[in-house]
Amino acid sequence: MKANTTIEAINELDTVLVPKGSEYKMYHGLEVESEGELITPRDAKRHGVFHPIEKAHVHATLDGLTIPLPKQRALIARTPDDRRVPLHMATDKYSVIENQKVAQSVSEALKQTDCGSTLSSMGTLNNLKMFFMCYKMGKYEVNGDKHNTYLNVTSGHNGEALRVFLSGLRLVCLNSIRQALREELGFIHLKVTHRGDVNVKCADLSQSIAGLIEGQRKHIEAMEILAAQKVAESDIDAIVAGYFLQDGFSKTEKFSGRTLNTVSGITDLAFGGKGNRGETMYDVLNGGTEYWTSGEGVGVRTSNASKAYSSEYGTAAKHKTRFADYLLSADESSIENGRRVLTATLSA
């Protein structure tokens, strides 16, 4: 495969596999179809997606001397045409999790759940340094909004952990991975580091993935509750304001300029954000989620990569989770308290 852009990271040694059929076509046109209707281990091995990785001892050369580095190891991939490809420098404690092991572990875990799933893409990126796979889990609908759900898996041979998370986006390249992490569904996703007994860690994925899927079910139920809860347009800014008066801040008399701007930003998105109409608690939640995913809640001047990190790991992620919990329990006192402080702030 020819080298492609940095954003997509599908390079000379990489292959992105999809099941045979037009519905699996990708926007970049670089995918390779499987021999049959399903992606098989044979497809993955033949195209080098399942490639062996070896740990090699490392030596340094200085002033004509060869100096062993006993605590360092070089990770080397072996391609189907028997080339050796350097992937990463690691310590001697680094445990390799090969792509085939990842695929087997996730596949076995999904078989033990009652959810239907189809492996819709699998491949390597950055010349074998990253592996990904994506399972289509089905669709659900909340308040007329239709959502696709994908169980996404990424694993790096460059120091990055194995990660399993749910998203509304299908993985097709590096850019889609970054975007999927930005729009990750809000569950705590799974991480397996390359240390210790990785076989035991991979075996534990069955229970963890079942928990992840159960978390999604509860998430959908919560969204349906919020979608059924109508709100008056005039109450939305007070509802949002009430969120910032929790945890010991109920006696606050005025908001700071920054908090006031945040209340205003979320309120605007509850009315005019993607698909929002300012009619239900679900619209309010979507306003907050959009604000803390890609809006000013993760920094006006922040790069897309940093926004993705903040949205997933930082304060933005915590706000999204806490905001949903707040809306599910918000009552008249929360709204009135928010209106009181908001009115005092605007009148000052």
Short mmCIF file of C-alpha atoms in Angstrom, two decimals:
data_model
loop_
_atom_site.label_atom_id
_atom_site.label_comp_id
_atom_site.label_asym_id
_atom_site.label_seq_id
_atom_site.Cartn_x
_atom_site.Cartn_y
_atom_site.Cartn_z
CA MET A 1 0.00 0.00 0.00
CA LYS A 2 1.33 3.45 -0.88
CA ALA A 3 2.24 5.88 1.86
CA ASN A 4 -0.58 8.23 2.76
CA THR A 5 -1.04 11.45 4.72
CA THR A 6 0.04 11.86 8.32
CA ILE A 7 -3.57 12.32 9.38
CA GLU A 8 -4.63 8.94 8.07
CA ALA A 9 -1.29 7.18 8.84
CA ILE A 10 -1.94 4.29 6.44
CA ASN A 11 1.58 3.76 5.19
CA GLU A 12 3.51 1.39 2.96
CA LEU A 13 3.46 -1.60 5.31
CA ASP A 14 -0.07 -1.07 6.60
CA THR A 15 -3.33 -2.70 5.59
CA VAL A 16 -6.87 -1.75 6.61
CA LEU A 17 -9.22 -4.72 6.22
CA VAL A 18 -12.99 -4.56 5.84
CA PRO A 19 -15.62 -7.24 5.13
CA LYS A 20 -16.57 -7.70 1.49
CA GLY A 21 -19.44 -5.43 0.45
CA SER A 22 -20.14 -1.82 -0.46
CA GLU A 23 -21.52 -0.88 2.98
CA TYR A 24 -18.00 -1.13 4.43
CA LYS A 25 -16.36 1.27 1.97
CA MET A 26 -14.19 3.99 3.51
CA TYR A 27 -13.82 7.63 2.60
CA HIS A 28 -10.08 7.33 1.92
CA GLY A 29 -10.48 4.40 -0.50
CA LEU A 30 -7.45 2.57 0.88
CA GLU A 31 -9.26 -0.38 2.44
CA VAL A 32 -8.73 -4.00 1.38
CA GLU A 33 -11.74 -6.32 1.28
CA SER A 34 -11.66 -9.72 2.98
CA GLU A 35 -11.98 -12.86 0.90
CA GLY A 36 -15.41 -13.63 2.32
CA GLU A 37 -18.22 -11.79 4.09
CA LEU A 38 -16.26 -11.72 7.37
CA ILE A 39 -12.71 -10.69 8.24
CA THR A 40 -10.87 -13.88 9.23
CA PRO A 41 -7.52 -14.58 10.92
CA ARG A 42 -6.35 -15.89 7.55
CA ASP A 43 -7.06 -12.48 5.95
CA ALA A 44 -5.23 -10.73 8.77
CA LYS A 45 -2.15 -12.98 8.55
CA ARG A 46 -1.97 -12.86 4.76
CA HIS A 47 -1.98 -9.04 4.74
CA GLY A 48 0.42 -8.67 7.67
CA VAL A 49 -2.12 -7.30 10.15
CA PHE A 50 -1.35 -10.24 12.43
CA HIS A 51 2.44 -10.05 12.43
CA PRO A 52 4.89 -11.58 14.93
CA ILE A 53 6.77 -9.17 17.22
CA GLU A 54 10.13 -10.07 18.74
CA LYS A 55 12.16 -8.42 21.47
CA ALA A 56 15.80 -7.98 20.48
CA HIS A 57 18.76 -7.21 22.74
CA VAL A 58 20.25 -3.75 22.21
CA HIS A 59 23.86 -2.63 21.92
CA ALA A 60 25.33 0.84 21.45
CA THR A 61 28.46 1.67 19.47
CA LEU A 62 30.77 4.38 20.82
CA ASP A 63 34.37 5.10 19.77
CA GLY A 64 34.53 1.75 18.05
CA LEU A 65 33.36 -0.10 21.15
CA THR A 66 30.17 -2.18 21.36
CA ILE A 67 28.39 -1.54 24.66
CA PRO A 68 25.50 -3.80 25.74
CA LEU A 69 22.36 -2.15 27.11
CA PRO A 70 20.95 -4.99 29.26
CA LYS A 71 17.80 -3.14 30.39
CA GLN A 72 16.71 -2.10 26.89
CA ARG A 73 14.90 -4.07 24.21
CA ALA A 74 14.07 -3.26 20.58
CA LEU A 75 10.63 -4.36 19.36
CA ILE A 76 10.89 -5.80 15.86
CA ALA A 77 7.97 -6.82 13.62
CA ARG A 78 8.31 -9.54 11.02
CA THR A 79 6.31 -9.01 7.79
CA PRO A 80 4.83 -11.77 5.57
CA ASP A 81 7.74 -11.29 3.13
CA ASP A 82 10.18 -11.78 6.04
CA ARG A 83 11.29 -8.18 6.46
CA ARG A 84 12.26 -6.94 9.94
CA VAL A 85 10.65 -3.63 10.91
CA PRO A 86 11.74 -1.70 14.04
CA LEU A 87 8.76 -0.50 16.09
CA HIS A 88 9.88 0.81 19.45
CA MET A 89 12.62 0.94 22.10
CA ALA A 90 11.35 -0.43 25.41
CA THR A 91 12.65 -1.65 28.75
CA ASP A 92 13.29 -5.31 29.45
CA LYS A 93 10.08 -5.35 31.54
CA TYR A 94 7.91 -4.51 28.51
CA SER A 95 5.36 -7.23 27.67
CA VAL A 96 4.35 -7.61 24.03
CA ILE A 97 0.63 -7.93 23.28
CA GLU A 98 0.48 -9.15 19.69
CA ASN A 99 -2.38 -8.07 17.44
CA GLN A 100 -3.76 -11.59 17.09
CA LYS A 101 -3.89 -11.94 20.89
CA VAL A 102 -5.86 -8.70 21.14
CA ALA A 103 -8.32 -9.82 18.47
CA GLN A 104 -8.83 -13.24 20.04
CA SER A 105 -9.38 -11.79 23.51
CA VAL A 106 -11.95 -9.22 22.37
CA SER A 107 -13.73 -11.73 20.13
CA GLU A 108 -14.03 -14.25 22.99
CA ALA A 109 -15.26 -11.52 25.33
CA LEU A 110 -18.01 -10.47 22.91
CA LYS A 111 -19.15 -14.08 22.47
CA GLN A 112 -19.92 -14.15 26.19
CA THR A 113 -22.30 -11.19 25.97
CA ASP A 114 -25.79 -11.16 24.49
CA CYS A 115 -25.09 -8.23 22.17
CA GLY A 116 -24.89 -8.63 18.43
CA SER A 117 -21.66 -7.41 16.87
CA THR A 118 -19.90 -7.39 13.50
CA LEU A 119 -16.19 -6.79 12.97
CA SER A 120 -16.39 -3.90 10.51
CA SER A 121 -12.72 -2.89 10.25
CA MET A 122 -9.27 -4.00 11.35
CA GLY A 123 -5.81 -2.80 10.46
CA THR A 124 -2.42 -1.35 11.25
CA LEU A 125 -1.17 2.25 11.08
CA ASN A 126 2.16 4.09 11.11
CA ASN A 127 3.99 1.16 9.49
CA LEU A 128 2.76 -1.50 11.95
CA LYS A 129 3.22 0.60 15.10
CA MET A 130 -0.50 0.75 15.85
CA PHE A 131 -3.27 -1.85 15.59
CA PHE A 132 -7.00 -1.14 15.62
CA MET A 133 -10.27 -3.01 15.24
CA CYS A 134 -13.86 -1.86 15.26
CA TYR A 135 -17.04 -3.83 16.01
CA LYS A 136 -20.43 -2.50 14.96
CA MET A 137 -22.70 -3.03 17.96
CA GLY A 138 -26.03 -1.89 16.53
CA LYS A 139 -28.21 1.22 16.66
CA TYR A 140 -30.32 2.89 19.30
CA GLU A 141 -32.65 5.88 19.26
CA VAL A 142 -33.24 8.57 21.88
CA ASN A 143 -35.69 11.43 21.36
CA GLY A 144 -35.70 10.85 17.60
CA ASP A 145 -31.88 10.91 17.40
CA LYS A 146 -30.50 7.75 15.84
CA HIS A 147 -27.11 6.58 17.07
CA ASN A 148 -24.66 3.97 15.83
CA THR A 149 -22.51 2.29 18.43
CA TYR A 150 -19.06 0.83 17.85
CA LEU A 151 -16.79 -1.05 20.21
CA ASN A 152 -13.38 0.31 19.27
CA VAL A 153 -10.04 -1.27 20.10
CA THR A 154 -6.60 0.31 19.71
CA SER A 155 -3.22 -1.12 20.68
CA GLY A 156 0.20 0.42 20.18
CA HIS A 157 3.59 -1.21 19.80
CA ASN A 158 5.16 2.15 20.56
CA GLY A 159 4.51 2.39 24.29
CA GLU A 160 0.73 3.00 24.07
CA ALA A 161 -1.64 0.81 26.06
CA LEU A 162 -4.34 -1.47 24.71
CA ARG A 163 -7.61 0.44 24.90
CA VAL A 164 -11.24 -0.62 24.47
CA PHE A 165 -13.98 2.02 24.35
CA LEU A 166 -17.44 2.69 22.97
CA SER A 167 -18.04 5.46 20.43
CA GLY A 168 -20.49 6.53 17.79
CA LEU A 169 -17.72 6.53 15.17
CA ARG A 170 -16.24 3.69 13.16
CA LEU A 171 -12.44 3.46 13.04
CA VAL A 172 -10.89 3.69 9.58
CA CYS A 173 -7.56 5.51 10.15
CA LEU A 174 -5.60 7.54 12.71
CA ASN A 175 -7.76 10.62 12.23
CA SER A 176 -10.92 8.60 12.98
CA ILE A 177 -9.31 7.21 16.15
CA ARG A 178 -8.65 10.73 17.42
CA GLN A 179 -12.16 11.82 16.51
CA ALA A 180 -13.73 8.74 18.13
CA LEU A 181 -11.90 9.49 21.36
CA ARG A 182 -13.29 13.02 21.27
CA GLU A 183 -16.81 11.63 20.85
CA GLU A 184 -16.36 8.67 23.17
CA LEU A 185 -19.69 7.89 24.84
CA GLY A 186 -18.70 8.85 28.34
CA PHE A 187 -18.02 5.45 29.88
CA ILE A 188 -14.74 4.74 31.64
CA HIS A 189 -13.01 2.75 28.96
CA LEU A 190 -10.62 -0.14 29.45
CA LYS A 191 -6.83 0.09 29.41
CA VAL A 192 -4.29 -2.74 29.47
CA THR A 193 -0.66 -1.69 29.88
CA HIS A 194 2.29 -3.61 28.45
CA ARG A 195 3.61 -4.70 31.84
CA GLY A 196 3.21 -7.80 33.96
CA ASP A 197 1.24 -10.86 32.90
CA VAL A 198 -0.60 -9.56 29.84
CA ASN A 199 -2.18 -12.97 29.23
CA VAL A 200 -4.07 -12.67 32.52
CA LYS A 201 -5.00 -9.07 31.73
CA CYS A 202 -6.36 -10.04 28.30
CA ALA A 203 -8.30 -12.93 29.84
CA ASP A 204 -9.96 -10.43 32.20
CA LEU A 205 -11.32 -8.47 29.23
CA SER A 206 -14.40 -10.70 29.09
CA GLN A 207 -15.80 -9.40 32.36
CA SER A 208 -14.65 -5.85 31.67
CA ILE A 209 -16.25 -5.65 28.22
CA ALA A 210 -19.49 -7.10 29.61
CA GLY A 211 -19.43 -4.30 32.18
CA LEU A 212 -18.77 -1.73 29.48
CA ILE A 213 -21.79 -2.92 27.48
CA GLU A 214 -23.97 -2.94 30.61
CA GLY A 215 -22.81 0.63 31.25
CA GLN A 216 -24.01 1.57 27.78
CA ARG A 217 -27.42 0.05 28.46
CA LYS A 218 -27.78 2.12 31.64
CA HIS A 219 -26.57 5.19 29.74
CA ILE A 220 -29.31 4.74 27.13
CA GLU A 221 -31.94 4.36 29.87
CA ALA A 222 -30.73 7.56 31.52
CA MET A 223 -30.84 9.44 28.21
CA GLU A 224 -34.41 8.26 27.66
CA ILE A 225 -35.37 9.61 31.08
CA LEU A 226 -33.87 13.01 30.25
CA ALA A 227 -35.53 13.03 26.81
CA ALA A 228 -38.93 12.48 28.43
CA GLN A 229 -38.44 15.36 30.88
CA LYS A 230 -39.77 18.57 29.32
CA VAL A 231 -38.37 21.94 30.37
CA ALA A 232 -39.50 25.53 29.88
CA GLU A 233 -37.22 27.61 27.67
CA SER A 234 -37.01 30.25 30.38
CA ASP A 235 -35.65 27.69 32.86
CA ILE A 236 -32.72 26.37 30.86
CA ASP A 237 -30.12 28.96 31.87
CA ALA A 238 -31.19 28.52 35.53
CA ILE A 239 -30.91 24.74 35.22
CA VAL A 240 -27.39 25.08 33.84
CA ALA A 241 -26.48 27.64 36.49
CA GLY A 242 -27.64 25.27 39.23
CA TYR A 243 -24.95 22.79 38.19
CA PHE A 244 -22.25 25.23 39.32
CA LEU A 245 -23.83 25.60 42.77
CA GLN A 246 -23.21 22.05 43.97
CA ASP A 247 -20.69 20.64 46.43
CA GLY A 248 -20.54 23.46 48.94
CA PHE A 249 -21.11 26.31 46.49
CA SER A 250 -24.85 26.67 47.21
CA LYS A 251 -24.22 29.88 49.19
CA THR A 252 -22.46 31.57 46.26
CA GLU A 253 -23.87 35.06 45.71
CA LYS A 254 -22.46 35.81 42.24
CA PHE A 255 -20.78 33.88 39.44
CA SER A 256 -17.35 34.75 38.10
CA GLY A 257 -17.13 36.00 34.53
CA ARG A 258 -15.75 32.62 33.43
CA THR A 259 -18.63 30.66 35.00
CA LEU A 260 -21.18 33.07 33.56
CA ASN A 261 -19.70 32.57 30.08
CA THR A 262 -19.88 28.80 30.56
CA VAL A 263 -23.55 28.96 31.58
CA SER A 264 -24.26 31.11 28.54
CA GLY A 265 -22.32 28.81 26.20
CA ILE A 266 -24.10 25.65 27.34
CA THR A 267 -27.50 27.37 27.23
CA ASP A 268 -26.90 28.54 23.66
CA LEU A 269 -25.92 25.02 22.60
CA ALA A 270 -28.99 23.55 24.32
CA PHE A 271 -31.04 25.59 21.85
CA GLY A 272 -28.80 25.72 18.79
CA GLY A 273 -26.32 22.86 19.13
CA LYS A 274 -26.34 19.76 16.93
CA GLY A 275 -29.94 18.55 16.80
CA ASN A 276 -30.98 20.49 19.92
CA ARG A 277 -34.28 22.31 20.30
CA GLY A 278 -34.22 23.57 23.89
CA GLU A 279 -37.24 21.47 24.85
CA THR A 280 -36.00 18.70 27.17
CA MET A 281 -33.35 17.87 29.71
CA TYR A 282 -31.78 15.80 26.93
CA ASP A 283 -31.22 18.99 24.91
CA VAL A 284 -29.60 20.57 27.97
CA LEU A 285 -27.32 17.55 28.37
CA ASN A 286 -26.35 17.67 24.69
CA GLY A 287 -25.53 21.35 25.08
CA GLY A 288 -23.15 20.56 27.93
CA THR A 289 -21.66 17.55 26.16
CA GLU A 290 -20.95 19.57 23.01
CA TYR A 291 -19.52 22.44 25.06
CA TRP A 292 -17.08 20.14 26.90
CA THR A 293 -16.28 17.97 23.88
CA SER A 294 -15.44 20.40 21.11
CA GLY A 295 -16.46 23.87 22.23
CA GLU A 296 -15.05 26.51 24.53
CA GLY A 297 -15.20 24.08 27.46
CA VAL A 298 -11.94 22.53 26.30
CA GLY A 299 -10.23 25.80 25.40
CA VAL A 300 -10.75 28.33 22.63
CA ARG A 301 -7.12 28.20 21.48
CA THR A 302 -6.58 24.52 22.23
CA SER A 303 -5.46 22.26 19.39
CA ASN A 304 -7.71 19.40 18.29
CA ALA A 305 -5.30 16.85 19.78
CA SER A 306 -5.29 18.63 23.14
CA LYS A 307 -9.06 18.98 23.05
CA ALA A 308 -9.34 15.24 22.52
CA TYR A 309 -7.10 14.61 25.53
CA SER A 310 -8.97 17.06 27.74
CA SER A 311 -12.35 15.72 26.64
CA GLU A 312 -11.31 12.17 27.48
CA TYR A 313 -9.04 12.51 30.52
CA GLY A 314 -9.17 16.01 31.92
CA THR A 315 -11.63 18.37 33.52
CA ALA A 316 -13.92 18.32 30.48
CA ALA A 317 -14.54 14.57 30.86
CA LYS A 318 -15.35 14.96 34.56
CA HIS A 319 -17.78 17.78 33.80
CA LYS A 320 -19.64 15.71 31.19
CA THR A 321 -20.18 12.84 33.63
CA ARG A 322 -21.11 15.07 36.58
CA PHE A 323 -23.42 17.21 34.45
CA ALA A 324 -25.41 14.14 33.37
CA ASP A 325 -25.70 13.00 37.01
CA TYR A 326 -26.83 16.48 38.04
CA LEU A 327 -29.55 16.68 35.38
CA LEU A 328 -30.92 13.28 36.41
CA SER A 329 -31.35 14.52 39.98
CA ALA A 330 -32.02 18.26 39.48
CA ASP A 331 -35.15 19.55 41.26
CA GLU A 332 -36.95 22.86 41.75
CA SER A 333 -34.52 23.97 44.45
CA SER A 334 -31.57 23.48 42.08
CA ILE A 335 -33.29 25.57 39.41
CA GLU A 336 -34.35 28.33 41.80
CA ASN A 337 -30.89 28.52 43.33
CA GLY A 338 -29.40 28.81 39.84
CA ARG A 339 -31.88 31.54 38.90
CA ARG A 340 -31.14 33.48 42.10
CA VAL A 341 -27.38 33.62 41.56
CA LEU A 342 -27.71 34.18 37.83
CA THR A 343 -30.04 37.13 38.38
CA ALA A 344 -27.74 38.63 41.01
CA THR A 345 -24.73 38.27 38.71
CA LEU A 346 -26.43 39.90 35.74
CA SER A 347 -27.76 42.72 37.93
CA ALA A 348 -24.38 43.58 39.43
#
